[in-house]
Amino acid sequence: MPELALVNGKIVPLDQARVPIEDRGYQFGDAIYDVIDSYAGKLFCLDLHLDRMERSMKALSFPPIPREKIRGYIVELFEKAGIAKAGIYVQISRGVAPRNHGFPRDAQPQIIMTIRSSSGLPLELTEHGVKMITVPDLRWGRCDIKTVQLLPNVLAKQQALNAGAFDAIFIAEDGVVREATSSNLFIAKNGVLFTHPLTQNILPGISRRMVLAMCEESGIEIVESFFDVGRMLDADEVFVTGTITDILGVVEIDGKPIGEGTVGPICRRLNRSLVERAENSPCP
Amino acid sequence: MPELALVNGKIVPLDQARVPIEDRGYQFGDAIYDVIDSYAGKLFCLDLHLDRMERSMKALSFPPIPREKIRGYIVELFEKAGIAKAGIYVQISRGVAPRNHGFPRDAQPQIIMTIRSSSGLPLELTEHGVKMITVPDLRWGRCDIKTVQLLPNVLAKQQALNAGAFDAIFIAEDGVVREATSSNLFIAKNGVLFTHPLTQNILPGISRRMVLAMCEESGIEIVESFFDVGRMLDADEVFVTGTITDILGVVEIDGKPIGEGTVGPICRRLNRSLVERAENSPCP
């Protein structure tokens, strides 16, 4: 089955899918997105992703779109593609209109989707962990909305790749550790986990939420609080969470090893739970 | 003549111009843009705009594009459209590739343009000035690069429109006045002009540069320095400058009148000079 796309309900081969050049997603980044993975032929936590899309669109004052319409498109595309382990990318823009900053009066939101096989990360990375670098957080002030304002993430990711690292961690001007370019970040110290609280400066990740739920279930203490680079480097474990990365150990940051320089036991345990959950159980 | 677009060199009716959904401009805002106006059948300061596009692309590490290729496209589109007073929008993205944050290896930058009649602002606005509001500057940290990371500008502009104002002025966290959503800002006090210095937080406007040049020629003292909201509200005059707005008086901010609440003499004089220059003389 070739890679497919959906454009406002119409399914076409991905390489033929196009949008008008005056789509506001293209000229203003005036669009939200989300990424949904499937495990063993089932879409994982679709409702949580639909919730987040609704929240993102509301934050940008998009005209409301019936939730069932978006769900229907996703399910139709997923079924048509017939890929058991798929990654579905959904992007919704404010619409198509002659270029003016203010909201267009009569534009209809544009819904596009793509579906591909999602091989996930190479096992070697999950097994041995990854290196990261820190970079100043130059992103805009509403990273809690999942929009395509992603150029600073692109530049930071590339800076990491150029440095031989896997990804970059955004550090606020006051030294607070925020998150990586497409994942939330956790540290562990003496058996307790810490992660940045939900503010306007980080994404409310669905995998982040699952880690919180799994910790509660299994009695791992977890604290949502700010911490700086020094505390991160001094942690026993650092890991990041995201739809694509699952739970990924970070074993070196800015050239300094974290803990023993290997993927730690809490990271391993949580990742096993997450994958099991994704394959067997409903969303937390 | 209908409105036209150019897509990688091919000229088509604007409403038929399309880009692939995996253009990085669409999914990451990984694109630069510029807007060029014509006056009396001549493109104004084309070379300054080409300079800025080159600078923007270099800042994002785009593969280099020959300057004469971009110039050729612009001139061809302008001649084909035959619009004496035209606005040409140029956007160049990093290219089309499967969605991954890092730079794609073999993608070719995509060049799109649109051309339309540019009526400029209604004379009434130039004559009587406009109202503005102030908003926190939530934009990313590289507003000196002219990219399509424009969602915060969109939201601020709409907030202004909702408040019955023309536009919004971005204020930094420390109270410094930066610029409006698509124009640079100047204040006048006791015959001296002040404007925000060129940093990573404002756009190096071409009209801004012209104001500096015109002031030097005509002996108006102008200082590039930071000022806060209090000094702006206490100014004799406030005006903004941009390719589309030219030089536009601001007569009220957050409901408070500026000076006499009318367009001031320095603003009027500079705007006359700018329009004369645009119609008759080469770029400063």
Short mmCIF file of C-alpha atoms in Angstrom, two decimals, chain A residues 49-245:
data_model
loop_
_atom_site.label_atom_id
_atom_site.label_comp_id
_atom_site.label_asym_id
_atom_site.label_seq_id
_atom_site.Cartn_x
_atom_site.Cartn_y
_atom_site.Cartn_z
CA HIS A 49 -5.23 13.42 20.62
CA LEU A 50 -8.68 14.64 19.57
CA ASP A 51 -8.95 16.44 22.93
CA ARG A 52 -5.64 18.15 22.36
CA MET A 53 -6.52 19.15 18.79
CA GLU A 54 -9.74 20.70 20.05
CA ARG A 55 -7.85 22.55 22.74
CA SER A 56 -5.26 23.81 20.22
CA MET A 57 -7.94 25.01 17.80
CA LYS A 58 -9.86 26.72 20.57
CA ALA A 59 -6.72 28.52 21.75
CA LEU A 60 -6.34 29.95 18.23
CA SER A 61 -10.08 30.78 17.89
CA PHE A 62 -10.57 28.48 14.89
CA PRO A 63 -14.21 27.97 13.92
CA PRO A 64 -15.31 24.74 15.63
CA ILE A 65 -15.04 21.48 13.67
CA PRO A 66 -17.18 18.52 14.78
CA ARG A 67 -14.97 16.06 16.63
CA GLU A 68 -16.61 13.15 14.87
CA LYS A 69 -15.67 14.59 11.50
CA ILE A 70 -11.97 14.60 12.39
CA ARG A 71 -12.22 11.17 14.00
CA GLY A 72 -14.00 9.86 10.90
CA TYR A 73 -11.26 11.13 8.60
CA ILE A 74 -8.54 9.57 10.76
CA VAL A 75 -10.25 6.21 11.01
CA GLU A 76 -11.04 6.15 7.29
CA LEU A 77 -7.44 6.94 6.36
CA PHE A 78 -6.11 4.38 8.83
CA GLU A 79 -8.42 1.65 7.52
CA LYS A 80 -7.76 2.46 3.90
CA ALA A 81 -3.99 2.37 4.38
CA GLY A 82 -4.08 -0.92 6.29
CA ILE A 83 -0.75 -0.31 8.04
CA ALA A 84 -0.63 -2.07 11.44
CA LYS A 85 2.12 0.15 12.90
CA ALA A 86 1.33 3.53 11.40
CA GLY A 87 2.08 7.17 12.13
CA ILE A 88 -0.75 9.53 11.24
CA TYR A 89 0.04 13.22 10.93
CA VAL A 90 -2.94 15.58 11.16
CA GLN A 91 -2.71 19.30 10.40
CA ILE A 92 -5.58 21.78 10.49
CA SER A 93 -5.10 25.36 9.29
CA ARG A 94 -7.36 28.35 9.69
CA GLY A 95 -8.14 28.25 5.97
CA VAL A 96 -7.32 29.77 2.59
CA ALA A 97 -7.58 33.53 2.05
CA PRO A 98 -5.72 36.46 0.48
CA ARG A 99 -2.77 37.29 2.73
CA ASN A 100 -3.75 39.55 5.64
CA HIS A 101 -2.71 39.00 9.23
CA GLY A 102 -6.21 39.31 10.72
CA PHE A 103 -8.54 36.30 10.68
CA PRO A 104 -10.33 35.89 7.34
CA ARG A 105 -14.09 36.16 7.61
CA ASP A 106 -15.33 33.23 5.59
CA ALA A 107 -12.40 30.85 5.37
CA GLN A 108 -12.98 27.19 6.11
CA PRO A 109 -10.36 25.30 8.14
CA GLN A 110 -8.30 22.99 5.95
CA ILE A 111 -7.72 19.46 7.20
CA ILE A 112 -4.83 17.46 5.84
CA MET A 113 -3.42 14.13 7.01
CA THR A 114 -0.66 11.76 6.02
CA ILE A 115 -0.14 8.12 6.94
CA ARG A 116 3.07 6.11 6.79
CA SER A 117 4.61 3.07 8.39
CA SER A 118 6.00 4.09 11.77
CA SER A 119 8.98 1.94 12.50
CA GLY A 120 9.62 3.84 15.72
CA LEU A 121 13.17 4.51 16.84
CA PRO A 122 15.96 2.01 16.11
CA LEU A 123 16.09 -0.50 19.00
CA GLU A 124 19.71 0.42 19.52
CA LEU A 125 18.72 3.91 20.63
CA THR A 126 16.13 2.63 23.08
CA GLU A 127 18.66 0.14 24.40
CA HIS A 128 21.72 2.36 24.71
CA GLY A 129 20.16 5.81 25.05
CA VAL A 130 21.04 9.00 23.21
CA LYS A 131 23.24 12.05 23.51
CA MET A 132 21.73 15.53 23.66
CA ILE A 133 22.90 19.13 23.73
CA THR A 134 21.33 22.13 25.46
CA VAL A 135 20.27 25.23 23.52
CA PRO A 136 18.62 28.51 24.55
CA ASP A 137 14.82 28.34 24.26
CA LEU A 138 14.06 30.89 21.54
CA ARG A 139 10.56 29.56 20.87
CA TRP A 140 7.46 31.68 21.13
CA GLY A 141 5.51 32.06 24.36
CA ARG A 142 2.70 29.57 23.65
CA CYS A 143 4.45 26.22 23.24
CA ASP A 144 1.49 24.68 25.06
CA ILE A 145 -0.49 25.01 21.82
CA LYS A 146 0.57 22.36 19.31
CA THR A 147 1.07 24.63 16.29
CA VAL A 148 3.42 24.52 13.31
CA GLN A 149 5.51 27.39 14.75
CA LEU A 150 8.36 24.88 14.65
CA LEU A 151 11.30 26.63 13.03
CA PRO A 152 13.23 27.05 16.32
CA ASN A 153 12.69 23.32 16.93
CA VAL A 154 14.00 22.57 13.43
CA LEU A 155 17.09 24.72 13.96
CA ALA A 156 17.79 23.23 17.39
CA LYS A 157 17.38 19.67 16.14
CA GLN A 158 19.76 20.33 13.27
CA GLN A 159 22.27 21.96 15.64
CA ALA A 160 22.15 18.76 17.69
CA LEU A 161 22.65 16.57 14.62
CA ASN A 162 25.58 18.74 13.53
CA ALA A 163 27.10 18.20 16.97
CA GLY A 164 26.75 14.43 16.66
CA ALA A 165 23.86 14.37 19.15
CA PHE A 166 20.34 13.00 18.79
CA ASP A 167 18.41 16.06 19.89
CA ALA A 168 18.51 19.39 21.72
CA ILE A 169 17.03 20.39 25.09
CA PHE A 170 15.55 23.89 25.37
CA ILE A 171 16.79 25.93 28.34
CA ALA A 172 14.90 29.06 29.44
CA GLU A 173 16.73 32.34 29.94
CA ASP A 174 16.60 31.80 33.71
CA GLY A 175 18.25 28.39 33.37
CA VAL A 176 15.10 26.27 33.72
CA VAL A 177 15.10 23.05 31.69
CA ARG A 178 11.98 22.94 29.51
CA GLU A 179 11.78 20.05 27.05
CA ALA A 180 13.44 18.63 23.92
CA THR A 181 12.51 19.66 20.35
CA SER A 182 9.65 17.15 20.13
CA SER A 183 9.43 15.45 23.50
CA ASN A 184 8.95 16.21 27.20
CA LEU A 185 11.83 15.67 29.62
CA PHE A 186 12.07 13.92 33.00
CA ILE A 187 14.91 13.51 35.47
CA ALA A 188 15.23 10.97 38.28
CA LYS A 189 17.16 11.55 41.51
CA ASN A 190 17.21 9.10 44.40
CA GLY A 191 14.18 7.31 43.00
CA VAL A 192 12.04 10.44 42.59
CA LEU A 193 11.06 11.80 39.17
CA PHE A 194 10.83 15.48 38.28
CA THR A 195 9.35 17.15 35.20
CA HIS A 196 8.51 20.71 34.14
CA PRO A 197 4.96 21.71 35.21
CA LEU A 198 2.37 22.39 32.51
CA THR A 199 2.82 26.08 31.65
CA GLN A 200 2.61 28.03 28.39
CA ASN A 201 6.24 27.07 27.74
CA ILE A 202 5.96 23.32 27.17
CA LEU A 203 3.73 20.96 25.27
CA PRO A 204 1.17 19.02 27.34
CA GLY A 205 2.45 15.72 25.99
CA ILE A 206 0.22 12.68 25.93
CA SER A 207 3.14 10.37 26.69
CA ARG A 208 4.06 12.75 29.54
CA ARG A 209 0.58 12.29 30.93
CA MET A 210 0.92 8.53 30.63
CA VAL A 211 4.18 8.58 32.54
CA LEU A 212 2.45 10.50 35.33
CA ALA A 213 -0.38 7.94 35.37
CA MET A 214 1.96 4.95 35.30
CA CYS A 215 4.03 6.40 38.14
CA GLU A 216 0.94 6.86 40.24
CA GLU A 217 -0.16 3.29 39.56
CA SER A 218 3.20 1.80 40.36
CA GLY A 219 4.03 3.99 43.33
CA ILE A 220 6.92 5.93 41.80
CA GLU A 221 7.03 9.41 43.33
CA ILE A 222 6.86 12.15 40.69
CA VAL A 223 7.01 15.91 41.19
CA GLU A 224 6.02 18.54 38.64
CA SER A 225 8.49 21.32 39.41
CA PHE A 226 11.12 23.50 37.73
CA PHE A 227 14.77 22.42 37.74
CA ASP A 228 17.88 23.88 36.17
CA VAL A 229 20.68 22.47 34.03
CA GLY A 230 22.87 21.77 37.05
CA ARG A 231 20.23 19.53 38.61
CA MET A 232 19.63 17.80 35.29
CA LEU A 233 23.33 17.01 34.86
CA ASP A 234 23.49 15.77 38.44
CA ALA A 235 20.47 13.45 38.00
CA ASP A 236 20.68 9.67 38.18
CA GLU A 237 18.59 9.36 35.02
CA VAL A 238 17.27 11.65 32.29
CA PHE A 239 14.71 10.57 29.73
CA VAL A 240 12.33 12.11 27.20
CA THR A 241 8.82 11.08 26.20
CA GLY A 242 6.84 11.54 23.01
CA THR A 243 4.51 9.84 20.58
CA ILE A 244 7.36 8.94 18.26
CA THR A 245 10.16 8.41 20.79
#
